[in-house]
Tab-separated table of C-alpha atoms and ligand atoms in Angstrom:
chain	number	residue	atom	x	y	z
A	1	LEU	CA	-40.973	6.776	-16.492
A	2	ARG	CA	-41.532	9.156	-13.598
A	3	LYS	CA	-39.031	7.102	-11.588
A	4	ILE	CA	-36.429	7.437	-14.347
A	5	GLU	CA	-37.120	11.154	-14.777
A	6	GLY	CA	-36.690	11.589	-11.028
A	7	LYS	CA	-33.280	9.932	-11.198
A	8	ILE	CA	-32.215	12.053	-14.172
A	9	SER	CA	-33.347	15.318	-12.631
A	10	LEU	CA	-31.304	14.466	-9.540
A	11	ARG	CA	-28.168	14.550	-11.721
A	12	ILE	CA	-28.825	17.919	-13.406
A	13	PRO	CA	-27.410	20.484	-12.835
A	14	LYS	CA	-24.083	18.904	-12.004
A	15	ASN	CA	-22.215	20.054	-8.928
A	16	TYR	CA	-18.627	19.470	-9.890
A	17	PRO	CA	-16.016	19.617	-7.152
A	18	THR	CA	-14.042	22.883	-7.360
A	19	VAL	CA	-11.026	22.486	-9.590
A	20	LYS	CA	-7.968	24.705	-9.370
A	21	PHE	CA	-7.545	27.143	-12.226
A	22	LEU	CA	-4.322	26.500	-14.111
A	23	ASN	CA	-3.181	28.786	-16.881
A	24	TYR	CA	-2.428	27.284	-20.280
A	25	LYS	CA	1.315	27.014	-19.564
A	26	ASN	CA	0.897	24.892	-16.421
A	27	ARG	CA	-2.084	22.831	-17.514
A	28	LYS	CA	-1.157	19.394	-18.859
A	29	ARG	CA	-3.083	16.942	-21.002
A	30	ILE	CA	-2.841	13.681	-19.132
A	31	LEU	CA	-3.895	10.191	-20.194
A	32	VAL	CA	-4.779	7.728	-17.432
A	33	THR	CA	-5.201	4.182	-18.756
A	34	GLY	CA	-7.358	2.123	-16.406
A	35	GLY	CA	-8.812	5.467	-15.272
A	36	ALA	CA	-12.176	3.945	-14.325
A	37	GLY	CA	-10.573	1.419	-11.968
A	38	PHE	CA	-9.977	1.629	-8.244
A	39	VAL	CA	-6.592	3.406	-8.225
A	40	GLY	CA	-7.093	5.095	-11.611
A	41	SER	CA	-10.269	6.881	-10.534
A	42	HIS	CA	-8.615	8.308	-7.398
A	43	LEU	CA	-5.724	9.499	-9.553
A	44	VAL	CA	-8.191	11.079	-12.014
A	45	ASP	CA	-9.774	12.946	-9.078
A	46	ARG	CA	-6.394	14.305	-7.978
A	47	LEU	CA	-5.343	15.418	-11.485
A	48	MET	CA	-8.743	16.989	-12.196
A	49	LEU	CA	-8.747	18.894	-8.898
A	50	GLU	CA	-5.279	20.199	-9.761
A	51	GLY	CA	-6.791	21.705	-12.928
A	52	HIS	CA	-5.331	19.432	-15.623
A	53	GLU	CA	-7.084	18.049	-18.687
A	54	VAL	CA	-7.597	14.357	-18.114
A	55	ILE	CA	-8.435	11.572	-20.541
A	56	ALA	CA	-9.377	8.278	-18.878
A	57	ALA	CA	-9.130	5.290	-21.231
A	58	ASP	CA	-10.665	2.061	-19.998
A	59	ASN	CA	-12.295	-1.087	-21.387
A	60	PHE	CA	-14.328	-1.528	-18.158
A	61	LEU	CA	-13.043	-5.074	-17.663
A	62	THR	CA	-12.700	-4.578	-13.908
A	63	GLY	CA	-13.418	-0.831	-13.662
A	64	ARG	CA	-16.737	1.017	-13.633
A	65	LYS	CA	-18.056	4.214	-15.188
A	66	ARG	CA	-19.528	4.977	-11.775
A	67	ASN	CA	-16.007	5.563	-10.381
A	68	VAL	CA	-15.555	8.656	-12.575
A	69	GLU	CA	-19.143	9.618	-13.351
A	70	HIS	CA	-18.865	12.748	-11.197
A	71	TRP	CA	-16.522	14.182	-13.862
A	72	VAL	CA	-18.502	13.197	-16.950
A	73	GLY	CA	-19.514	16.373	-18.777
A	74	HIS	CA	-16.760	18.486	-17.188
A	75	GLU	CA	-14.889	20.388	-19.896
A	76	ASN	CA	-11.481	19.162	-18.666
A	77	PHE	CA	-12.507	15.491	-18.636
A	78	GLU	CA	-12.951	12.825	-21.264
A	79	LEU	CA	-13.832	9.162	-20.739
A	80	VAL	CA	-12.790	6.960	-23.659
A	81	HIS	CA	-14.001	3.371	-23.953
A	82	HIS	CA	-10.846	1.794	-25.296
A	83	ASP	CA	-8.985	-1.509	-25.018
A	84	ILE	CA	-5.317	-0.667	-24.598
A	85	VAL	CA	-4.283	-3.790	-26.514
A	86	ARG	CA	-5.311	-1.743	-29.582
A	87	PRO	CA	-3.265	1.304	-30.611
A	88	LEU	CA	-4.396	4.686	-29.332
A	89	TYR	CA	-3.595	7.959	-31.081
A	90	LEU	CA	-3.871	11.041	-28.859
A	91	GLU	CA	-1.831	14.164	-28.153
A	92	VAL	CA	-0.846	14.189	-24.478
A	93	ASP	CA	1.950	15.457	-22.201
A	94	GLU	CA	1.884	12.647	-19.639
A	95	ILE	CA	0.615	9.054	-19.479
A	96	TYR	CA	-0.169	7.135	-16.300
A	97	HIS	CA	-0.415	3.546	-17.569
A	98	LEU	CA	-2.563	1.686	-15.023
A	99	ALA	CA	-4.700	-0.508	-17.288
A	100	SER	CA	-4.489	-4.123	-16.114
A	101	PRO	CA	-6.589	-6.331	-13.904
A	102	ALA	CA	-4.906	-6.307	-10.488
A	103	SER	CA	-6.725	-8.762	-8.271
A	104	PRO	CA	-5.523	-12.401	-8.462
A	105	PRO	CA	-8.996	-13.902	-9.194
A	106	HIS	CA	-9.520	-11.266	-11.916
A	107	TYR	CA	-6.195	-11.663	-13.667
A	108	MET	CA	-6.329	-15.463	-13.425
A	109	LEU	CA	-9.750	-15.492	-15.107
A	110	ASN	CA	-8.186	-14.564	-18.431
A	111	PRO	CA	-4.400	-14.973	-18.291
A	112	VAL	CA	-3.958	-14.398	-22.028
A	113	LYS	CA	-5.776	-11.054	-21.864
A	114	THR	CA	-3.752	-10.097	-18.779
A	115	LEU	CA	-0.534	-10.829	-20.686
A	116	LYS	CA	-1.688	-8.963	-23.790
A	117	THR	CA	-2.700	-5.947	-21.728
A	118	ASN	CA	0.638	-5.765	-19.913
A	119	THR	CA	2.817	-6.484	-22.965
A	120	ILE	CA	1.067	-5.234	-26.135
A	121	GLY	CA	-0.837	-2.587	-24.146
A	122	THR	CA	2.429	-1.306	-22.663
A	123	ILE	CA	4.127	-1.284	-26.095
A	124	ASN	CA	1.241	0.851	-27.370
A	125	MET	CA	1.609	3.335	-24.522
A	126	LEU	CA	5.392	3.499	-24.992
A	127	GLY	CA	4.848	3.941	-28.754
A	128	LEU	CA	2.399	6.765	-28.042
A	129	ALA	CA	4.844	8.363	-25.574
A	130	LYS	CA	7.627	8.099	-28.156
A	131	ARG	CA	5.521	9.700	-30.909
A	132	VAL	CA	4.305	12.674	-28.874
A	133	GLY	CA	7.300	13.058	-26.501
A	134	ALA	CA	5.189	12.349	-23.398
A	135	ARG	CA	6.516	11.097	-20.076
A	136	VAL	CA	5.008	7.722	-19.155
A	137	LEU	CA	4.564	6.200	-15.703
A	138	ILE	CA	4.104	2.435	-15.622
A	139	ALA	CA	2.095	0.914	-12.751
A	140	SER	CA	4.309	-2.040	-11.881
A	141	THR	CA	3.869	-4.146	-8.782
A	142	SER	CA	5.490	-5.799	-5.782
A	143	GLU	CA	4.599	-9.029	-7.624
A	144	VAL	CA	7.745	-8.557	-9.732
A	145	TYR	CA	9.520	-9.824	-6.573
A	146	GLY	CA	7.333	-12.990	-6.633
A	147	ASP	CA	7.551	-15.069	-3.443
A	148	PRO	CA	10.577	-13.107	-2.216
A	149	THR	CA	13.668	-14.595	-0.645
A	150	GLU	CA	14.841	-11.118	0.420
A	151	HIS	CA	12.953	-9.271	3.141
A	152	PRO	CA	11.988	-6.444	3.113
A	153	GLN	CA	12.107	-6.015	-0.657
A	154	SER	CA	14.416	-3.353	-2.094
A	155	GLU	CA	14.341	-2.261	-5.720
A	156	THR	CA	17.734	-3.903	-6.278
A	157	TYR	CA	16.250	-7.370	-5.581
A	158	TRP	CA	15.606	-9.304	-8.828
A	159	GLY	CA	12.750	-11.399	-7.529
A	160	HIS	CA	11.687	-15.026	-7.282
A	161	VAL	CA	8.888	-15.678	-9.748
A	162	ASN	CA	7.460	-18.949	-11.067
A	163	PRO	CA	7.247	-18.232	-14.820
A	164	ILE	CA	4.557	-20.843	-15.476
A	165	GLY	CA	2.453	-20.723	-12.288
A	166	PRO	CA	-1.075	-19.315	-11.907
A	167	ARG	CA	0.233	-15.825	-11.054
A	168	ALA	CA	2.725	-15.753	-13.930
A	169	CYS	CA	0.445	-13.915	-16.382
A	170	TYR	CA	0.458	-10.932	-14.050
A	171	ASP	CA	3.937	-11.167	-12.522
A	172	GLU	CA	5.744	-11.860	-15.780
A	173	GLY	CA	3.463	-9.453	-17.661
A	174	LYS	CA	4.550	-6.658	-15.317
A	175	ARG	CA	8.206	-7.721	-15.483
A	176	VAL	CA	8.073	-7.471	-19.287
A	177	ALA	CA	6.306	-4.109	-18.940
A	178	GLU	CA	9.324	-2.902	-16.935
A	179	THR	CA	11.775	-4.400	-19.460
A	180	LEU	CA	9.896	-2.687	-22.300
A	181	SER	CA	9.985	0.634	-20.452
A	182	TYR	CA	13.755	0.601	-20.111
A	183	ALA	CA	14.233	-0.640	-23.680
A	184	TYR	CA	12.181	2.337	-24.935
A	185	MET	CA	14.078	4.641	-22.592
A	186	HIS	CA	17.544	3.531	-23.756
A	187	GLN	CA	16.762	2.967	-27.428
A	188	GLU	CA	14.127	5.616	-28.160
A	189	GLY	CA	14.748	8.230	-25.463
A	190	VAL	CA	11.272	7.848	-23.934
A	191	GLU	CA	11.054	9.338	-20.427
A	192	VAL	CA	9.806	6.508	-18.199
A	193	ARG	CA	8.862	6.287	-14.528
A	194	VAL	CA	8.282	2.884	-12.911
A	195	ALA	CA	6.236	2.551	-9.708
A	196	ARG	CA	6.374	-0.831	-7.961
A	197	ILE	CA	3.076	-0.627	-6.124
A	198	PHE	CA	2.486	-2.701	-2.973
A	199	ASN	CA	-0.961	-3.831	-1.709
A	200	THR	CA	-3.318	-0.854	-1.753
A	201	PHE	CA	-6.850	-0.499	-0.458
A	202	GLY	CA	-9.626	2.061	-0.099
A	203	PRO	CA	-13.070	3.095	-1.311
A	204	ARG	CA	-14.080	2.113	-4.878
A	205	MET	CA	-12.486	-1.312	-4.708
A	206	HIS	CA	-14.952	-3.519	-6.525
A	207	MET	CA	-17.345	-5.517	-4.305
A	208	ASN	CA	-16.285	-8.641	-6.223
A	209	ASP	CA	-12.638	-7.646	-6.315
A	210	GLY	CA	-11.633	-10.802	-4.460
A	211	ARG	CA	-8.595	-9.248	-2.777
A	212	VAL	CA	-8.163	-9.686	0.929
A	213	VAL	CA	-9.214	-6.222	2.136
A	214	SER	CA	-12.582	-6.124	0.378
A	215	ASN	CA	-13.239	-9.812	1.082
A	216	PHE	CA	-12.626	-9.523	4.837
A	217	ILE	CA	-14.572	-6.263	5.232
A	218	LEU	CA	-17.583	-7.535	3.282
A	219	GLN	CA	-17.535	-10.838	5.157
A	220	ALA	CA	-17.362	-9.047	8.525
A	221	LEU	CA	-20.120	-6.596	7.612
A	222	GLN	CA	-22.426	-9.475	6.619
A	223	ASN	CA	-21.520	-11.712	9.564
A	224	ASP	CA	-20.157	-14.316	7.126
A	225	SER	CA	-17.061	-16.364	7.863
A	226	ILE	CA	-13.811	-14.483	7.325
A	227	THR	CA	-11.840	-16.709	4.962
A	228	ILE	CA	-8.120	-17.052	5.511
A	229	TYR	CA	-6.316	-18.897	2.697
A	230	GLY	CA	-3.793	-21.225	4.336
A	231	ASN	CA	-2.677	-20.781	7.945
A	232	GLY	CA	-2.707	-16.969	7.810
A	233	ASN	CA	0.968	-16.622	8.736
A	234	GLN	CA	1.740	-15.067	5.336
A	235	THR	CA	2.270	-11.311	5.578
A	236	ARG	CA	1.296	-8.218	3.603
A	237	SER	CA	1.831	-4.476	4.111
A	238	PHE	CA	-1.204	-2.375	3.211
A	239	GLN	CA	-1.217	1.204	1.996
A	240	TYR	CA	-4.196	3.538	1.770
A	241	VAL	CA	-5.035	4.734	-1.730
A	242	SER	CA	-4.454	8.479	-1.151
A	243	ASP	CA	-0.857	7.725	-0.144
A	244	LEU	CA	-0.366	5.803	-3.388
A	245	VAL	CA	-1.801	8.680	-5.441
A	246	ASP	CA	0.608	11.107	-3.683
A	247	GLY	CA	3.475	8.763	-4.534
A	248	LEU	CA	2.489	8.372	-8.193
A	249	VAL	CA	2.122	12.118	-8.731
A	250	SER	CA	5.489	12.800	-7.014
A	251	LEU	CA	7.181	10.125	-9.084
A	252	MET	CA	5.782	11.530	-12.333
A	253	SER	CA	7.144	14.984	-11.540
A	254	SER	CA	10.523	13.725	-10.288
A	255	ASN	CA	13.731	13.270	-12.260
A	256	TYR	CA	14.148	9.710	-11.030
A	257	SER	CA	13.807	7.080	-13.767
A	258	GLN	CA	14.706	3.841	-11.942
A	259	PRO	CA	11.970	1.641	-10.386
A	260	ILE	CA	10.679	2.839	-7.043
A	261	ASN	CA	8.645	0.988	-4.369
A	262	ILE	CA	5.437	2.753	-3.338
A	263	GLY	CA	3.938	1.028	-0.316
A	264	ASN	CA	3.388	1.171	3.415
A	265	PRO	CA	6.084	-0.785	5.288
A	266	VAL	CA	3.860	-1.673	8.267
A	267	GLU	CA	3.616	-5.463	7.963
A	268	HIS	CA	0.923	-7.789	9.344
A	269	THR	CA	0.134	-11.470	9.072
A	270	ILE	CA	-3.145	-12.174	7.299
A	271	LYS	CA	-4.413	-13.707	10.555
A	272	GLU	CA	-3.709	-10.467	12.462
A	273	PHE	CA	-5.374	-8.567	9.656
A	274	ALA	CA	-8.534	-10.703	9.906
A	275	ILE	CA	-8.738	-10.067	13.659
A	276	MET	CA	-8.176	-6.334	13.163
A	277	ILE	CA	-11.043	-6.080	10.656
A	278	LYS	CA	-13.353	-8.203	12.760
A	279	ASN	CA	-12.689	-5.937	15.760
A	280	LEU	CA	-13.221	-2.735	13.767
A	281	VAL	CA	-16.465	-3.950	12.190
A	282	GLY	CA	-17.825	-5.779	15.218
A	283	GLY	CA	-20.338	-8.518	14.416
A	284	VAL	CA	-20.210	-12.254	14.936
A	285	SER	CA	-18.144	-13.536	12.001
A	286	LYS	CA	-16.013	-16.610	12.601
A	287	ILE	CA	-12.465	-16.620	11.262
A	288	VAL	CA	-11.916	-19.823	9.241
A	289	GLU	CA	-8.925	-21.325	7.470
A	290	LEU	CA	-9.389	-22.546	3.887
A	291	ALA	CA	-6.894	-24.308	1.613
A	292	ALA	CA	-3.779	-22.286	0.775
A	293	VAL	CA	-3.550	-20.857	-2.751
A	294	GLU	CA	-0.760	-21.911	-5.114
A	295	ASP	CA	2.406	-19.769	-5.212
A	296	ASP	CA	1.049	-17.345	-2.593
A	297	PRO	CA	3.938	-15.014	-1.646
A	298	GLN	CA	4.719	-15.684	2.019
A	299	ARG	CA	6.214	-12.355	3.102
A	300	ARG	CA	5.863	-8.917	1.621
A	301	LYS	CA	7.064	-5.572	2.884
A	302	PRO	CA	8.577	-2.716	0.912
A	303	ASN	CA	11.848	-1.022	1.650
A	304	ILE	CA	10.882	2.589	0.896
A	305	ASP	CA	14.272	4.277	1.370
A	306	ARG	CA	14.357	5.187	-2.339
A	307	ALA	CA	10.941	6.859	-2.270
A	308	LYS	CA	11.936	8.760	0.871
A	309	LYS	CA	15.217	9.892	-0.650
A	310	TYR	CA	14.194	10.746	-4.214
A	311	LEU	CA	10.501	11.671	-3.830
A	312	ASN	CA	10.484	12.882	-0.240
A	313	TRP	CA	7.481	10.563	0.035
A	314	GLN	CA	6.237	8.291	2.773
A	315	PRO	CA	2.753	7.070	3.684
A	316	LYS	CA	0.681	9.289	5.953
A	317	VAL	CA	-2.530	7.333	6.548
A	318	SER	CA	-2.475	4.658	9.258
A	319	LEU	CA	-3.943	1.242	8.528
A	320	ASN	CA	-6.535	1.809	11.231
A	321	ASN	CA	-7.797	5.102	9.776
A	322	GLY	CA	-7.729	3.825	6.199
A	323	LEU	CA	-9.704	0.745	7.223
A	324	LYS	CA	-12.351	2.840	9.002
A	325	ILE	CA	-12.955	4.900	5.851
A	326	THR	CA	-13.069	1.761	3.710
A	327	ILE	CA	-15.421	-0.083	6.073
A	328	ASN	CA	-17.744	2.926	5.989
A	329	TYR	CA	-17.640	2.882	2.167
A	330	PHE	CA	-18.475	-0.831	1.893
A	331	SER	CA	-21.198	-0.526	4.477
A	332	LYS	CA	-22.884	2.152	2.321
A	333	GLU	CA	-22.368	0.069	-0.842
A	334	LEU	CA	-24.091	-2.898	0.810
A	335	LYS	CA	-27.059	-0.718	1.781
A	336	LYS	CA	-27.265	0.604	-1.791
A	337	THR	CA	-27.221	-2.941	-3.186
A	338	LYS	CA	-29.984	-4.036	-0.808
A	339	HIS	CA	-31.992	-0.929	-1.680
A	340	SER	CA	-31.698	-1.462	-5.441
A	341	GLN	CA	-32.669	-5.134	-5.015
A	342	LYS	CA	-35.877	-3.920	-3.345
A	343	ASP	CA	-36.604	-1.479	-6.238
D	1	NAD	P1	-8.591	-2.243	-11.071
D	1	NAD	O1	-8.891	-3.585	-11.605
D	1	NAD	O2	-9.582	-1.586	-10.182
D	1	NAD	O3	-8.257	-1.216	-12.240
D	1	NAD	C1	-7.688	-1.592	-13.461
D	1	NAD	C2	-8.409	-0.834	-14.561
D	1	NAD	O4	-7.829	-1.179	-15.839
D	1	NAD	C3	-9.895	-1.200	-14.650
D	1	NAD	O5	-10.668	-0.038	-14.752
D	1	NAD	C4	-9.980	-2.056	-15.917
D	1	NAD	O6	-11.249	-1.997	-16.522
D	1	NAD	C5	-8.862	-1.446	-16.754
D	1	NAD	N1	-8.351	-2.353	-17.796
D	1	NAD	C6	-7.961	-3.644	-17.645
D	1	NAD	N2	-7.537	-4.133	-18.829
D	1	NAD	C7	-7.661	-3.137	-19.739
D	1	NAD	C8	-7.416	-3.024	-21.129
D	1	NAD	N3	-6.951	-4.057	-21.845
D	1	NAD	N4	-7.668	-1.843	-21.748
D	1	NAD	C9	-8.164	-0.791	-21.047
D	1	NAD	N5	-8.429	-0.837	-19.728
D	1	NAD	C10	-8.173	-2.004	-19.084
D	1	NAD	O7	-7.181	-2.371	-10.334
D	1	NAD	P2	-6.360	-1.315	-9.485
D	1	NAD	O8	-6.166	-1.880	-8.149
D	1	NAD	O9	-6.929	0.034	-9.637
D	1	NAD	O10	-4.939	-1.363	-10.229
D	1	NAD	C11	-4.489	-0.339	-11.080
D	1	NAD	C12	-3.060	-0.611	-11.510
D	1	NAD	O11	-2.202	-0.618	-10.381
D	1	NAD	C13	-2.874	-1.953	-12.209
D	1	NAD	O12	-1.964	-1.804	-13.273
D	1	NAD	C14	-2.280	-2.826	-11.132
D	1	NAD	O13	-1.487	-3.850	-11.698
D	1	NAD	C15	-1.463	-1.825	-10.345
D	1	NAD	N6	-1.290	-2.289	-8.958
D	1	NAD	C16	-2.316	-2.208	-8.062
D	1	NAD	C17	-2.130	-2.681	-6.776
D	1	NAD	C18	-3.223	-2.621	-5.739
D	1	NAD	O14	-3.038	-3.125	-4.649
D	1	NAD	N7	-4.340	-2.009	-6.016
D	1	NAD	C19	-0.901	-3.236	-6.400
D	1	NAD	C20	0.107	-3.312	-7.351
D	1	NAD	C21	-0.093	-2.823	-8.623
D	2	UDP	N1	1.200	3.421	-31.048
D	2	UDP	C1	0.040	3.925	-30.516
D	2	UDP	N2	-0.151	5.277	-30.547
D	2	UDP	C2	0.757	6.130	-31.072
D	2	UDP	C3	1.946	5.593	-31.596
D	2	UDP	C4	2.157	4.242	-31.569
D	2	UDP	O1	-0.820	3.194	-30.030
D	2	UDP	O2	0.505	7.324	-31.045
D	2	UDP	C5	1.400	1.970	-30.996
D	2	UDP	C6	1.477	1.327	-32.357
D	2	UDP	O3	0.517	0.291	-32.371
D	2	UDP	C7	2.831	0.703	-32.427
D	2	UDP	C8	3.289	0.643	-30.975
D	2	UDP	O4	2.632	1.730	-30.350
D	2	UDP	O5	2.775	-0.590	-32.928
D	2	UDP	C9	4.773	0.799	-30.796
D	2	UDP	O6	5.196	1.990	-31.411
D	2	UDP	P1	6.648	2.073	-32.075
D	2	UDP	O7	6.763	3.425	-32.670
D	2	UDP	O8	7.658	1.655	-31.112
D	2	UDP	O9	6.577	0.897	-33.138
D	2	UDP	P2	6.297	0.846	-34.682
D	2	UDP	O10	5.151	1.766	-34.981
D	2	UDP	O11	7.577	1.300	-35.288
D	2	UDP	O12	5.974	-0.591	-34.889
D	3	UDP	N1	-6.326	-13.883	1.240
D	3	UDP	C1	-7.045	-14.537	2.222
D	3	UDP	N2	-8.409	-14.536	2.127
D	3	UDP	C2	-9.078	-13.917	1.127
D	3	UDP	C3	-8.328	-13.245	0.115
D	3	UDP	C4	-6.948	-13.275	0.213
D	3	UDP	O1	-6.495	-15.105	3.167
D	3	UDP	O2	-10.329	-13.957	1.120
D	3	UDP	C5	-4.849	-13.856	1.365
D	3	UDP	C6	-4.089	-14.310	0.124
D	3	UDP	O3	-3.921	-15.704	0.128
D	3	UDP	C7	-2.790	-13.547	0.272
D	3	UDP	C8	-3.191	-12.253	0.981
D	3	UDP	O4	-4.455	-12.516	1.579
D	3	UDP	O5	-1.907	-14.251	1.104
D	3	UDP	C9	-3.317	-11.070	0.033
D	3	UDP	O6	-4.117	-11.474	-1.051
D	3	UDP	P1	-4.657	-10.474	-2.164
D	3	UDP	O7	-5.408	-11.304	-3.150
D	3	UDP	O8	-5.360	-9.341	-1.530
D	3	UDP	O9	-3.355	-9.847	-2.839
D	3	UDP	P2	-1.919	-10.381	-3.260
D	3	UDP	O10	-0.994	-9.640	-2.393
D	3	UDP	O11	-1.820	-11.858	-3.028
D	3	UDP	O12	-1.820	-10.028	-4.692
């Protein structure tokens, strides 16, 4: 009991980060679905610090309360345990709709739920936006381009997606989410914003996320083999999470309603990426090649001319700096895990 009391007393009183004071006219009520996830929690931080009232709705499928616990109890913040596949009745000015598993192993675990979340969940958010006159931003993805035949990918490219492959639940789910957004815009006058997000990384990615950045960093930190799927010649372009949050907030406040790529155009092969992480972490990990995964997109790099033109946005954080921060985060997480195993 003393141990528990000690832990509780550590958390009271709460030292909230300083939030800007916004008068009633400028303060918005903002719903972030998936607000306890990796990207959602960073967005919640930004909106809270700007002085808005924020409601994070999450079913904790892949997110964690820990990601937003520093706001729990703050008068501007509310955490709602809610599955977005069910209707949600709230009064809000803006909705950032991020709820959806995002990592391939996560979304493939339950393809039906992934589809329901991106279709029915998106209908619910568009229905809510329609009822209360809120603007809604949909977190779409570079996966709408599938395994692209156009490189780099511009928003005008229609994509190359296998509709029945292992990634289809996510790719097609997001494509329908976009279709729904524009149907609600044209038919019901809902104000929509569509962000096509490219690979993003940073602190608060789940240890078991399964995406390449967290996998490689954790493997390197533990001197395990760094696992490349296939020959490693496939490419990705990685953006740091604070750049994405800047892009999402700019898009929400812009007048631009067509889809817009938000990503860092600096492209690397997965093999180069493995070497880069191994060098940054140090250690004695071997880099090994495993079997390729089905329908793995071979090249991915955003054309960000639209974001530059309409949002005056471009990424600021270099891959190297972003990786250093993220490696530091995972190194601390590993120590915490070891410590709690000892407890
Ligand atoms: P994440 O898995 O960390 O976060 C997703 C959050 O949504 C989690 O907190 C999860 O619990 C919640 N969620 C899932 N299904 C839900 C449901 N039915 N009801 C309520 N909450 C639900 O993933 P992330 O990387 O933070 O991704 C956030 C959004 O950005 C997703 O929509 C994803 O598709 C999109 N996106 C992310 C990336 C990336 O690289 N991180 C790239 C492209 C698109
Ligand atoms: N909805 C919601 N919150 C609201 C309003 C609507 O979750 O505040 C959901 C509701 O489940 C509905 C869906 O959004 O089925 C779509 O709403 P719309 O008004 O387009 O459809 P309708 O209610 O006419 O079926
Ligand atoms: N990848 C890899 N090893 C891993 C995890 C992923 O080689 O441990 C590869 C994967 O095959 C893909 C790229 O890294 O080519 C990015 O995968 P991720 O799951 O991070 O995201 P995706 O862009 O495919 O959605």
